[in-house]
Tab-separated table of C-alpha atoms in Angstrom:
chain	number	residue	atom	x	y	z
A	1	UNK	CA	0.772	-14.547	29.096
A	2	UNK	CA	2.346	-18.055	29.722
A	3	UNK	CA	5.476	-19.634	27.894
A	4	UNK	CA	5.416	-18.313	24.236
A	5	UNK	CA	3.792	-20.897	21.236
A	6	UNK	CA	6.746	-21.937	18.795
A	7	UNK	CA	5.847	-21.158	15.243
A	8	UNK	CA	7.631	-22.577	12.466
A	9	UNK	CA	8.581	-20.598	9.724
A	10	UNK	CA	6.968	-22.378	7.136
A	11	UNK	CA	3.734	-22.384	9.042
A	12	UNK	CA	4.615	-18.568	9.658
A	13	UNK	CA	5.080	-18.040	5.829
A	14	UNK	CA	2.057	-19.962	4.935
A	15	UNK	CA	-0.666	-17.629	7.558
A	16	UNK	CA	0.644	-14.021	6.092
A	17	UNK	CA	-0.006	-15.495	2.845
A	18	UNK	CA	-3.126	-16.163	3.204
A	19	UNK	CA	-4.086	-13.423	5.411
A	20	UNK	CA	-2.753	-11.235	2.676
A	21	UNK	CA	-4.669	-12.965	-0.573
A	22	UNK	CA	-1.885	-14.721	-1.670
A	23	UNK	CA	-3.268	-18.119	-1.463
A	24	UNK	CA	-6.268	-18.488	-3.722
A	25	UNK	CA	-6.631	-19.358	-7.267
A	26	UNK	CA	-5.843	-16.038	-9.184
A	27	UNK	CA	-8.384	-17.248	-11.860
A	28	UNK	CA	-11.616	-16.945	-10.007
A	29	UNK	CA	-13.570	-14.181	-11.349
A	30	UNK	CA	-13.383	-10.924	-9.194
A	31	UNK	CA	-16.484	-8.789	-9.337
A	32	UNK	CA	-16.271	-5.076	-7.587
A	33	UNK	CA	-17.861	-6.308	-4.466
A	34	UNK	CA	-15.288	-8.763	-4.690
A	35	UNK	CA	-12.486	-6.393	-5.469
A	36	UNK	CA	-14.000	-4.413	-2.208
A	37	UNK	CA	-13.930	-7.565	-0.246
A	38	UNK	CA	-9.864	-7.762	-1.178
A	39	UNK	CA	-9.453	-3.944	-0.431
A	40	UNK	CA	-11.103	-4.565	2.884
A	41	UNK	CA	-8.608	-7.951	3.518
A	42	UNK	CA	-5.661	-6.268	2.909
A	43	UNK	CA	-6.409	-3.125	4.985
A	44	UNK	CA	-5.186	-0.616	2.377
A	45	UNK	CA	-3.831	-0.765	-1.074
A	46	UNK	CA	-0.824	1.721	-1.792
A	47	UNK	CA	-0.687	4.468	-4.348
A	48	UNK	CA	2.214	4.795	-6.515
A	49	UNK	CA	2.432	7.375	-10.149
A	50	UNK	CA	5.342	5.068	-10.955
A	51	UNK	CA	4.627	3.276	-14.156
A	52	UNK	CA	7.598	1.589	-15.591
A	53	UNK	CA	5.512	-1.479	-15.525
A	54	UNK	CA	2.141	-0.422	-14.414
A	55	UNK	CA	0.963	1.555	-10.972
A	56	UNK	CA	2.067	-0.101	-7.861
A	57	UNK	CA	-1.756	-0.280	-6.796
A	58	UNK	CA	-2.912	-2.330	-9.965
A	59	UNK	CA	-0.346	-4.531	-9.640
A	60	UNK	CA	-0.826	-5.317	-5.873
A	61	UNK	CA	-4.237	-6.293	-6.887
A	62	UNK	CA	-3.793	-8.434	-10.006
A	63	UNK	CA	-1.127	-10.150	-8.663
A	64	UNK	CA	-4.093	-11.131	-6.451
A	65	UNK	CA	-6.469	-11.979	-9.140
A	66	UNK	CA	-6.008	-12.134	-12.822
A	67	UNK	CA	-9.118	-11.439	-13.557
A	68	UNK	CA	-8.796	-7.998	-11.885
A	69	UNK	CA	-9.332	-4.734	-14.150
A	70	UNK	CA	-8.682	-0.831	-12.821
A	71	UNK	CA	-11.694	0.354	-14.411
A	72	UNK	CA	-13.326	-1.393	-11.429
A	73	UNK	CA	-10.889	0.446	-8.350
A	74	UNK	CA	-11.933	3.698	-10.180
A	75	UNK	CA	-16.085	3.228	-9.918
A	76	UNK	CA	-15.387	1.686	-6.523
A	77	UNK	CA	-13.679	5.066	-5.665
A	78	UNK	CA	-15.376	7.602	-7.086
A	79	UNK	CA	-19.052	6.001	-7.846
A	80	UNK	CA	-19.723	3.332	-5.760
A	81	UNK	CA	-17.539	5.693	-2.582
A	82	UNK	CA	-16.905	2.063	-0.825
A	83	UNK	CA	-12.919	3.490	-0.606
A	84	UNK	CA	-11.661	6.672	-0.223
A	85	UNK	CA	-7.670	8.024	-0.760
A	86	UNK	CA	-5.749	8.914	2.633
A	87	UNK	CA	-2.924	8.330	4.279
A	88	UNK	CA	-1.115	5.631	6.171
A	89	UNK	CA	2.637	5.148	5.919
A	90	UNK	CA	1.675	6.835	1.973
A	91	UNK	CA	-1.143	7.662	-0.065
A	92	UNK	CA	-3.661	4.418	0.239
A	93	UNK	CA	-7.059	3.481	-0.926
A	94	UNK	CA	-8.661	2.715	1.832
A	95	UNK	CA	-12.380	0.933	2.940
A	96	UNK	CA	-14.367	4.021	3.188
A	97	UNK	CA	-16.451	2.394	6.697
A	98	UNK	CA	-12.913	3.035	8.637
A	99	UNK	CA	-13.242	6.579	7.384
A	100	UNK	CA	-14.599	8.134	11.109
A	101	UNK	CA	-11.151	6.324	12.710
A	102	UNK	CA	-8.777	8.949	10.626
A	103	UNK	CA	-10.290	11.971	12.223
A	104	UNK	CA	-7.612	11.820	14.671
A	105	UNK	CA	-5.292	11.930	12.443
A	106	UNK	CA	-6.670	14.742	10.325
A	107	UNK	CA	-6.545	16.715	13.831
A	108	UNK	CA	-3.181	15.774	14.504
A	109	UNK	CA	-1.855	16.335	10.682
A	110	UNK	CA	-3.307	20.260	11.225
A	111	UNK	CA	-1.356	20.698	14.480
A	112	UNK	CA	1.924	19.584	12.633
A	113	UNK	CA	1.963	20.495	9.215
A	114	UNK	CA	1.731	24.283	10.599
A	115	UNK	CA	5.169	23.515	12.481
A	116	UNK	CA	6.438	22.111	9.520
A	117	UNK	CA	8.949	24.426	7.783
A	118	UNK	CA	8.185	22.996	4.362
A	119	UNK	CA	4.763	23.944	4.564
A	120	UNK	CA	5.505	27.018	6.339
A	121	UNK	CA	8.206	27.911	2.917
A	122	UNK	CA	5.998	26.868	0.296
A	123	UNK	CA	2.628	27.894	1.432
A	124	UNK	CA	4.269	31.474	2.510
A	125	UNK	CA	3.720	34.073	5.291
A	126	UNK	CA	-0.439	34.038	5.183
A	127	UNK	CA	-1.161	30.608	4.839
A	128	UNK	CA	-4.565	31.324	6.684
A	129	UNK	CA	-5.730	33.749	3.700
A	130	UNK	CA	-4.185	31.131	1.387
A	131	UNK	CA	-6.024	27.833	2.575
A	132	UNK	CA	-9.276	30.110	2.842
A	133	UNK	CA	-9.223	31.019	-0.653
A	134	UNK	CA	-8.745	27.745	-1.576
A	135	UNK	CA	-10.887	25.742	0.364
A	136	UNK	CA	-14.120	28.775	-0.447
A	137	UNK	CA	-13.189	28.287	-4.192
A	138	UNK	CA	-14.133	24.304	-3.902
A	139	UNK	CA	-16.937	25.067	-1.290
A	140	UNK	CA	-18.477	27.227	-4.463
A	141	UNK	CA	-17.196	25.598	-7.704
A	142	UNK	CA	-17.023	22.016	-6.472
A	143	UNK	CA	-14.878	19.582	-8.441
A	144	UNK	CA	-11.190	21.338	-8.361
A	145	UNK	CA	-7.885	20.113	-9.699
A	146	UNK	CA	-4.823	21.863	-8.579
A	147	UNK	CA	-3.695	23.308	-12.267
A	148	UNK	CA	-7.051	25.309	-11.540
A	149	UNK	CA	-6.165	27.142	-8.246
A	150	UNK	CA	-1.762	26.821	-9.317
A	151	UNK	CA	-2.470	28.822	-12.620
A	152	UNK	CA	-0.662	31.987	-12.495
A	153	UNK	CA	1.057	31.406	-8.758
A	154	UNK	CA	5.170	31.735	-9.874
A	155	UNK	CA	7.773	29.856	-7.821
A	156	UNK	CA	11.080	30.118	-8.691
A	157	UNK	CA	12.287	27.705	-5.971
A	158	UNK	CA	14.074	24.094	-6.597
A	159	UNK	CA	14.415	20.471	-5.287
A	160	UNK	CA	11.988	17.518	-5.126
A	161	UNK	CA	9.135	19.521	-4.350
A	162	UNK	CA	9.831	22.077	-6.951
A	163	UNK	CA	5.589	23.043	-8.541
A	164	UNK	CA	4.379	23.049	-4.640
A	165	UNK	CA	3.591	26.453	-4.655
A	166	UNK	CA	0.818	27.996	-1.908
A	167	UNK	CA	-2.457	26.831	-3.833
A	168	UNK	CA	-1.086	23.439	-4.335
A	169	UNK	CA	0.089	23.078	-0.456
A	170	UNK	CA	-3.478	24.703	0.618
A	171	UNK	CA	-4.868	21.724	-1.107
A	172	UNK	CA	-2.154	19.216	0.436
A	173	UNK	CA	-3.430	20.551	3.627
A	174	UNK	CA	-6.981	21.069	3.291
A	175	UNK	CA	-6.704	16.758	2.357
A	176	UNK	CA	-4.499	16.055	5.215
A	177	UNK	CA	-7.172	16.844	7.350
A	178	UNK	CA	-9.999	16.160	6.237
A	179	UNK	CA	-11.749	19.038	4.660
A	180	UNK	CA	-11.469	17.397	1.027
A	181	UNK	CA	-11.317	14.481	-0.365
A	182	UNK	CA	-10.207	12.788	-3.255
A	183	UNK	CA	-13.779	12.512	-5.529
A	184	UNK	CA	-11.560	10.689	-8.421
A	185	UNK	CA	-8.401	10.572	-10.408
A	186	UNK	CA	-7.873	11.778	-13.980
A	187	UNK	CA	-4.514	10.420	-15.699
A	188	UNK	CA	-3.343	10.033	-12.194
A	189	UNK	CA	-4.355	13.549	-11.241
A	190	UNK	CA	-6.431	13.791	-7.563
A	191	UNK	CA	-9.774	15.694	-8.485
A	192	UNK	CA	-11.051	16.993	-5.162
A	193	UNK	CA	-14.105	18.411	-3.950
A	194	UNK	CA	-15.895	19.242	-0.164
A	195	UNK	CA	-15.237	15.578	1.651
A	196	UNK	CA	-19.046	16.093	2.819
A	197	UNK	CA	-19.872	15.701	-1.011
A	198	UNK	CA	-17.230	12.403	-1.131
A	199	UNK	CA	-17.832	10.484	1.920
A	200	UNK	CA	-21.372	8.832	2.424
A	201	UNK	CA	-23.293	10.690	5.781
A	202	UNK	CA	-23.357	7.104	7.082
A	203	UNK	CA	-19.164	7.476	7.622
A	204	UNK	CA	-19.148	11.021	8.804
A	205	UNK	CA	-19.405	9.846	12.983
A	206	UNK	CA	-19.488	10.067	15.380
A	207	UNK	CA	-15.613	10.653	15.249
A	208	UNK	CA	-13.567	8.200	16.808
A	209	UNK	CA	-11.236	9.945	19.818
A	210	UNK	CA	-7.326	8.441	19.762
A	211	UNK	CA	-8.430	5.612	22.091
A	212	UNK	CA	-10.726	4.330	19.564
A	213	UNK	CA	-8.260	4.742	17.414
A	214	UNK	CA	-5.632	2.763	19.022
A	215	UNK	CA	-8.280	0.129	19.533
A	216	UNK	CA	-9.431	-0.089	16.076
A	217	UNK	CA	-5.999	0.354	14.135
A	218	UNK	CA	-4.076	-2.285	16.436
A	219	UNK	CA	-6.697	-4.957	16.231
A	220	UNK	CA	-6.963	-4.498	12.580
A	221	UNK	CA	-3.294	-4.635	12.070
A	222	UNK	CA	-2.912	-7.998	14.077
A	223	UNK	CA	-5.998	-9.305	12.026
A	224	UNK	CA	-4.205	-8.689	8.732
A	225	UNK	CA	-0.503	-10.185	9.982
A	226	UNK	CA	-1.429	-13.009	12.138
A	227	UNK	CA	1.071	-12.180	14.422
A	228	UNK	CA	3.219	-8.831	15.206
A	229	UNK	CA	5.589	-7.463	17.382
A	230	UNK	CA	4.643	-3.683	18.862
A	231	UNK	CA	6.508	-2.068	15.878
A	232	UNK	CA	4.941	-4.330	12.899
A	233	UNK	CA	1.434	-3.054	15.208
A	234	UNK	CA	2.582	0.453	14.680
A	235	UNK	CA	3.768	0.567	11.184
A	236	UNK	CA	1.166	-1.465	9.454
A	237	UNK	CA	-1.399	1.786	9.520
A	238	UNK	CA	1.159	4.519	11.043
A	239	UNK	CA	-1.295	6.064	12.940
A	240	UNK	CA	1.201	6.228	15.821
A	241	UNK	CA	4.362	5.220	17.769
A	242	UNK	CA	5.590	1.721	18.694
A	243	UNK	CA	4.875	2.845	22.255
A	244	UNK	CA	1.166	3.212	21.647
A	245	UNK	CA	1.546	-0.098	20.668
A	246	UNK	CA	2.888	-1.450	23.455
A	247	UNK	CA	0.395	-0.064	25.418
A	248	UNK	CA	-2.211	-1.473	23.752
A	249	UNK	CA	-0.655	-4.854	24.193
A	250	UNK	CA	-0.301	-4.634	28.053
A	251	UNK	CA	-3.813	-3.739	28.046
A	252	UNK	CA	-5.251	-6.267	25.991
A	253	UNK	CA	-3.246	-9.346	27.328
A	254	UNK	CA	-5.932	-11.135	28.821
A	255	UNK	CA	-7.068	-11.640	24.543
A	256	UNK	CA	-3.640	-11.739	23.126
A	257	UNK	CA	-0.173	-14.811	23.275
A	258	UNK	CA	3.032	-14.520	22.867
A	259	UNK	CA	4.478	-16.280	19.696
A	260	UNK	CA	8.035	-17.742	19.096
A	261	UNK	CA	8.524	-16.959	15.187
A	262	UNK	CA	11.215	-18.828	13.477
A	263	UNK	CA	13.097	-17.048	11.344
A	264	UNK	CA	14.432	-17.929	7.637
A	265	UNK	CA	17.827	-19.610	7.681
A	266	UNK	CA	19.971	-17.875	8.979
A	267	UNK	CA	17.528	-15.618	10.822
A	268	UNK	CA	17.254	-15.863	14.809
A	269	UNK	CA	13.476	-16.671	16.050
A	270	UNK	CA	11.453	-13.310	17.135
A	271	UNK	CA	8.846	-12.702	19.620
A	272	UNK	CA	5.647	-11.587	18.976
A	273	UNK	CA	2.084	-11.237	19.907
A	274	UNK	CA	-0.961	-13.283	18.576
A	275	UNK	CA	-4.614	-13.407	19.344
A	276	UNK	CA	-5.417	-15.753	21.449
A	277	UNK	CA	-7.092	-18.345	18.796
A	278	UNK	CA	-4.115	-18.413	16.965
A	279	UNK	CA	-3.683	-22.486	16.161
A	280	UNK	CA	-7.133	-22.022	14.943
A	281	UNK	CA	-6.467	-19.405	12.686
A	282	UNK	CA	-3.558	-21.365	11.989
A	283	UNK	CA	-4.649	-24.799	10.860
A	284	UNK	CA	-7.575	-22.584	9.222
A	285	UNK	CA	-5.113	-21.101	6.863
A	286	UNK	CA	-4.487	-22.812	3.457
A	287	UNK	CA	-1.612	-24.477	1.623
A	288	UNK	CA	-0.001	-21.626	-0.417
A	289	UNK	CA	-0.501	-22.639	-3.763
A	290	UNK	CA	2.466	-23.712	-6.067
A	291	UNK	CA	3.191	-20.930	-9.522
A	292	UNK	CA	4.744	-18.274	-9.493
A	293	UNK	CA	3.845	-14.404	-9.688
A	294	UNK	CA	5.637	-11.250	-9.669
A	295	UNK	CA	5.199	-8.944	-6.673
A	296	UNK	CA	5.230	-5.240	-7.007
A	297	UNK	CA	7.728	-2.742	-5.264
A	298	UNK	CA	4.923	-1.589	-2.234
A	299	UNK	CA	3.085	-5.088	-2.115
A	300	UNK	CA	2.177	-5.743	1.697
A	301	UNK	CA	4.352	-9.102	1.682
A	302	UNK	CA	7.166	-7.304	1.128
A	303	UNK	CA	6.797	-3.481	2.357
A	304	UNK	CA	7.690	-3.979	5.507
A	305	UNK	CA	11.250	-4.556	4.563
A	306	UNK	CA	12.655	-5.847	7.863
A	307	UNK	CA	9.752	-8.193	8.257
A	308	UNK	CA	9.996	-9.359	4.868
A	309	UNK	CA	13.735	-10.454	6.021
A	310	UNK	CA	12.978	-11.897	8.921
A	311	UNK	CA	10.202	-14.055	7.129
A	312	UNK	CA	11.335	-15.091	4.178
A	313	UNK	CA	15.003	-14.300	3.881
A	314	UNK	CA	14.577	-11.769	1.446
A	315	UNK	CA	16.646	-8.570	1.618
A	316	UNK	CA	14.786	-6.209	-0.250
A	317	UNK	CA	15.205	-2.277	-1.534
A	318	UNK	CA	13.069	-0.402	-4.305
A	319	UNK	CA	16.207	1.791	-5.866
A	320	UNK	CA	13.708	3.800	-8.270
A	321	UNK	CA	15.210	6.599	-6.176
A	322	UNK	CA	18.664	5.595	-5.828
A	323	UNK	CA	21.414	7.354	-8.221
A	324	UNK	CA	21.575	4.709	-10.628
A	325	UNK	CA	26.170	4.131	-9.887
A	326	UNK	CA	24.720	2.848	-6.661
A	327	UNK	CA	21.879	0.342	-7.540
A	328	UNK	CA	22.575	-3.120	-6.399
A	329	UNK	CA	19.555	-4.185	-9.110
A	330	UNK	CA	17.737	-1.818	-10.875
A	331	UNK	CA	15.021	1.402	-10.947
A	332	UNK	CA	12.044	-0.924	-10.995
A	333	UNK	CA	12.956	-4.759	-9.475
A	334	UNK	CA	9.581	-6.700	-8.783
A	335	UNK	CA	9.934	-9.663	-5.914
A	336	UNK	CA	9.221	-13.126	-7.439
A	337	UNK	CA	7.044	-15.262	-5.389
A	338	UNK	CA	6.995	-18.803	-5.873
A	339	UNK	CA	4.551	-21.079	-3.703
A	340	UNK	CA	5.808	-19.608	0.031
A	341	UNK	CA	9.177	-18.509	-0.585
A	342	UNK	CA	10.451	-15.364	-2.410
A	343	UNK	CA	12.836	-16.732	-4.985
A	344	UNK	CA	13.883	-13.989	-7.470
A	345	UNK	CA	13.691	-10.806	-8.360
A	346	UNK	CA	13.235	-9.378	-12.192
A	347	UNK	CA	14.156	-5.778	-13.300
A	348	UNK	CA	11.296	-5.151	-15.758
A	349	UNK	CA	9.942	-1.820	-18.107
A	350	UNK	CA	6.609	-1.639	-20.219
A	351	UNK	CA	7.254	0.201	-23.755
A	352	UNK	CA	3.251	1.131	-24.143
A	353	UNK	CA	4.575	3.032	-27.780
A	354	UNK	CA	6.539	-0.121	-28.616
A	355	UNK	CA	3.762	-2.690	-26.972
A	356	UNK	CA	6.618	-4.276	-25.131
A	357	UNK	CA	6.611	-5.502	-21.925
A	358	UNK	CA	11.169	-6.440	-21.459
A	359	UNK	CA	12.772	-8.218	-19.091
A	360	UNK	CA	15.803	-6.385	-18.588
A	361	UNK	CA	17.610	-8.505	-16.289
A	362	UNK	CA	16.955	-11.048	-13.718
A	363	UNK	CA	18.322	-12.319	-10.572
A	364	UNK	CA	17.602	-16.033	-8.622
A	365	UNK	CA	18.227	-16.164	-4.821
A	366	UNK	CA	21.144	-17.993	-3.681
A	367	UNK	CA	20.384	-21.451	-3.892
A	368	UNK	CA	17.058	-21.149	-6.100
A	369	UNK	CA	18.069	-22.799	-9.299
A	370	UNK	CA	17.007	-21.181	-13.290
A	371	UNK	CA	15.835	-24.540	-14.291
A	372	UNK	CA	13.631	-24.988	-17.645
A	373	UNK	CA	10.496	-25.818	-15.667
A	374	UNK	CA	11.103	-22.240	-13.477
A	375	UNK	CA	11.840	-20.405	-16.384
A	376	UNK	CA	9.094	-21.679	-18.601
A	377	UNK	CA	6.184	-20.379	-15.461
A	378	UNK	CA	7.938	-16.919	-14.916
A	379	UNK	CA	7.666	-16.800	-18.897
A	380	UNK	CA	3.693	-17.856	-18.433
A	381	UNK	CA	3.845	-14.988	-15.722
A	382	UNK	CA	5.668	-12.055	-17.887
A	383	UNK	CA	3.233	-13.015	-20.704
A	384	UNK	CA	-0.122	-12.626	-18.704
A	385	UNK	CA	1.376	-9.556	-17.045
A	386	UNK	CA	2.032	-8.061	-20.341
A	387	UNK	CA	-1.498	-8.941	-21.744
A	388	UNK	CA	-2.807	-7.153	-17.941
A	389	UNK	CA	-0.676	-3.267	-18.776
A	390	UNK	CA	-2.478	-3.607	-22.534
A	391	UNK	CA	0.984	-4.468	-24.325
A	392	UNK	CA	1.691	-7.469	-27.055
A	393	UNK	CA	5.315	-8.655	-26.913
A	394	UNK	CA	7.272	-10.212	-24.257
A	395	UNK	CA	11.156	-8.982	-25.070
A	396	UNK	CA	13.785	-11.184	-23.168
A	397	UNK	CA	17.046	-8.877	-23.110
A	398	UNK	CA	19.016	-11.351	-20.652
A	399	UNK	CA	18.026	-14.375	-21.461
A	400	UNK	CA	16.418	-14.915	-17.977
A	401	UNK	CA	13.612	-17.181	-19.967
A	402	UNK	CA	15.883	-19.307	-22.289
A	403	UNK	CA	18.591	-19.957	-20.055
């Protein structure tokens, strides 16, 4: 590698945009195959069961597309099988044709979670009896939800993961690595079944080996950022450490350059590696286009937190999960994104008894201004996203909209 390119960081901003479907009219009709198409762009789509406003997966996607409707995620999952559920940095929906490159990680999540002392509490002193039972009770009755194999088990115990008694860990494991899969959801709930019965044959192998792996999840990470430093390589599919990264980087320099990225104001430049037809991906990528949308908590512009910062300025924390004396904003603050820049952020809570969709409060970046013409599109905004999560009033509690 030679003297790094310079990157601007409007020219920065305006590539991981794109890359990440955030610069096409959100009007265009989207189809399933087209909906599969965006899955497949993005990489993954996070799960959340947080619905203050709707699922953090729906609105990653409409946010994309307006014309965008769940019913379609659901046959795509459990129908159509182009996606399956696993895990990345969370629960995902992922393209089911990358499904042979997690077998790594199902062997290395069966090594660990029997070190883990939260398994080894909650699934008890025969966890080898207890995962057989369960996984020869789905082998024989086939679709399973975990009420069905929980019913009866008692556990007295406390904390977060209070419910997670044996049957209920035997299925977190038995879907950790591999040996069921998620067939569909009901009211949020997985439904599993035999992942040979889930997963087209075509998917099954041959089973990629960690260097595959490494291969396939670092060249698909720098496809979907444009440009990434060894730990934005490793965290974008957390299939391993920053180190793997940087091995894959010394061994693939002869394809890859080095990248000066500017940093928002404020922000000192950072290094990073590109592929090497990276001004032609560059002037390939489009204008962002001017509106605004709201972002939600997990969306991939903004889940990387410290890239999010060093991008666009934007210091951002989801507090659903802080104690509420110590919020800085609120349990449920979406991002605002306006053109290329991240200019606001709006606390926000559906009533689906009420049909109310309220802005609870609202906050502009320094130096972003509430004028009519902002407030007026971020109305436009609230009032399609209410129509999207099925409710009929718009409720302004802090004036946000009039000014």
């Amino acid at each position: 590698m030679t003297t790094p390119l310079p990157v601007s960081n409007r020219d920065a901003r305006r590539l991981v945009l794109a890359l990440q479907g955030l610069a096409e009219p959100r009007h265009r009709r989207l189809d399933r195959q087209g909906l599969y198409d965006l899955i497949w762009r993005l990489g993954y789509v996070q799960l959340d069961s947080i619905a203050t406003v709707e699922r953090a997966h729906h609105l990653i996607l409409f946010s994309r597309y307006r014309t965008y409707r769940p019913r379609d995620l659901e046959r795509l999952l459990s129908k159509d099988r182009l996606i399956f559920e696993h895990w990345t940095h969370d629960a995902c929906i992922i393209p089911t044709c990358w499904f042979r490159y997690w077998h790594p990680r199902f062997a290395r999540s069966s090594v660990s979670l029997k070190k883990n002392r939260w398994f080894s509490e909650r699934i008890g002193e025969d966890a080898e009896t207890v995962i057989a039972r369960v996984r020869d009770h789905i082998a024989e009755n086939g679709l399973t939800r975990s009420r069905e194999l929980s019913a009866g088990e008692e556990d007295s115990r406390s904390g977060p993961w209070w419910g997670w008694g044996p049957a209920k860990t035997a299925l977190e494991y038995l879907w950790h690595t591999g040996e069921i899969s998620v067939s569909s959801r009901e009211n949020f709930q997985k439904i599993y079944d035999i992942t040979d019965r889930i997963i087209p044959q075509e998917h099954h192998g041959p089973a990629a080996d960690e260097v595959e792996e490494r291969e396939w999840a670092c060249s698909a990470a720098l496809d979907r950022l444009g440009f990434a430093s060894q730990g934005e390589l490793a965290r974008y599919f957390d299939a391993f450490s920053p180190s793997v990264a940087k091995a894959w980087i010394a061994d693939n320099r002869h394809r890859l350059i080095e990248v000066e990225v500017a940093g928002a104001p404020g922000r000192p430049p950072r290094s990073a590696v590109a592929w090497a037809d990276f001004e032609e991906r560059l002037a390939g990528a489009p204008r962002p286009l001017p509106g605004l949308r709201v972002l939600a908590p997990f969306d991939p512009i903004v889940r990387d937190r410290k890239r999010a910062e060093q991008l666009f300025g934007f210091d951002y924390r989801f507090e659903a999960f802080v104690p509420a004396p110590k919020r800085q904003y609120g349990y449920y603050v979406l991002p605002i994104l306006e053109g290329d820049r991240l200019t606001g952020r709006a606390d926000l809570k559906t009533d689906r008894q009420g049909s109310t969709l309220t802005l609870q409060d609202l906050w502009w970046e320094t130096g972003v201004k509430s004028g009519s013409g902002r407030r007026a599109a971020l109305a436009a905004e609230l009032t399609r996203l209410a129509r999207f999560v099925g409710v009929d009033t718009l409720v302004d509690r802090c004036a946000g909209l009039e000014g």
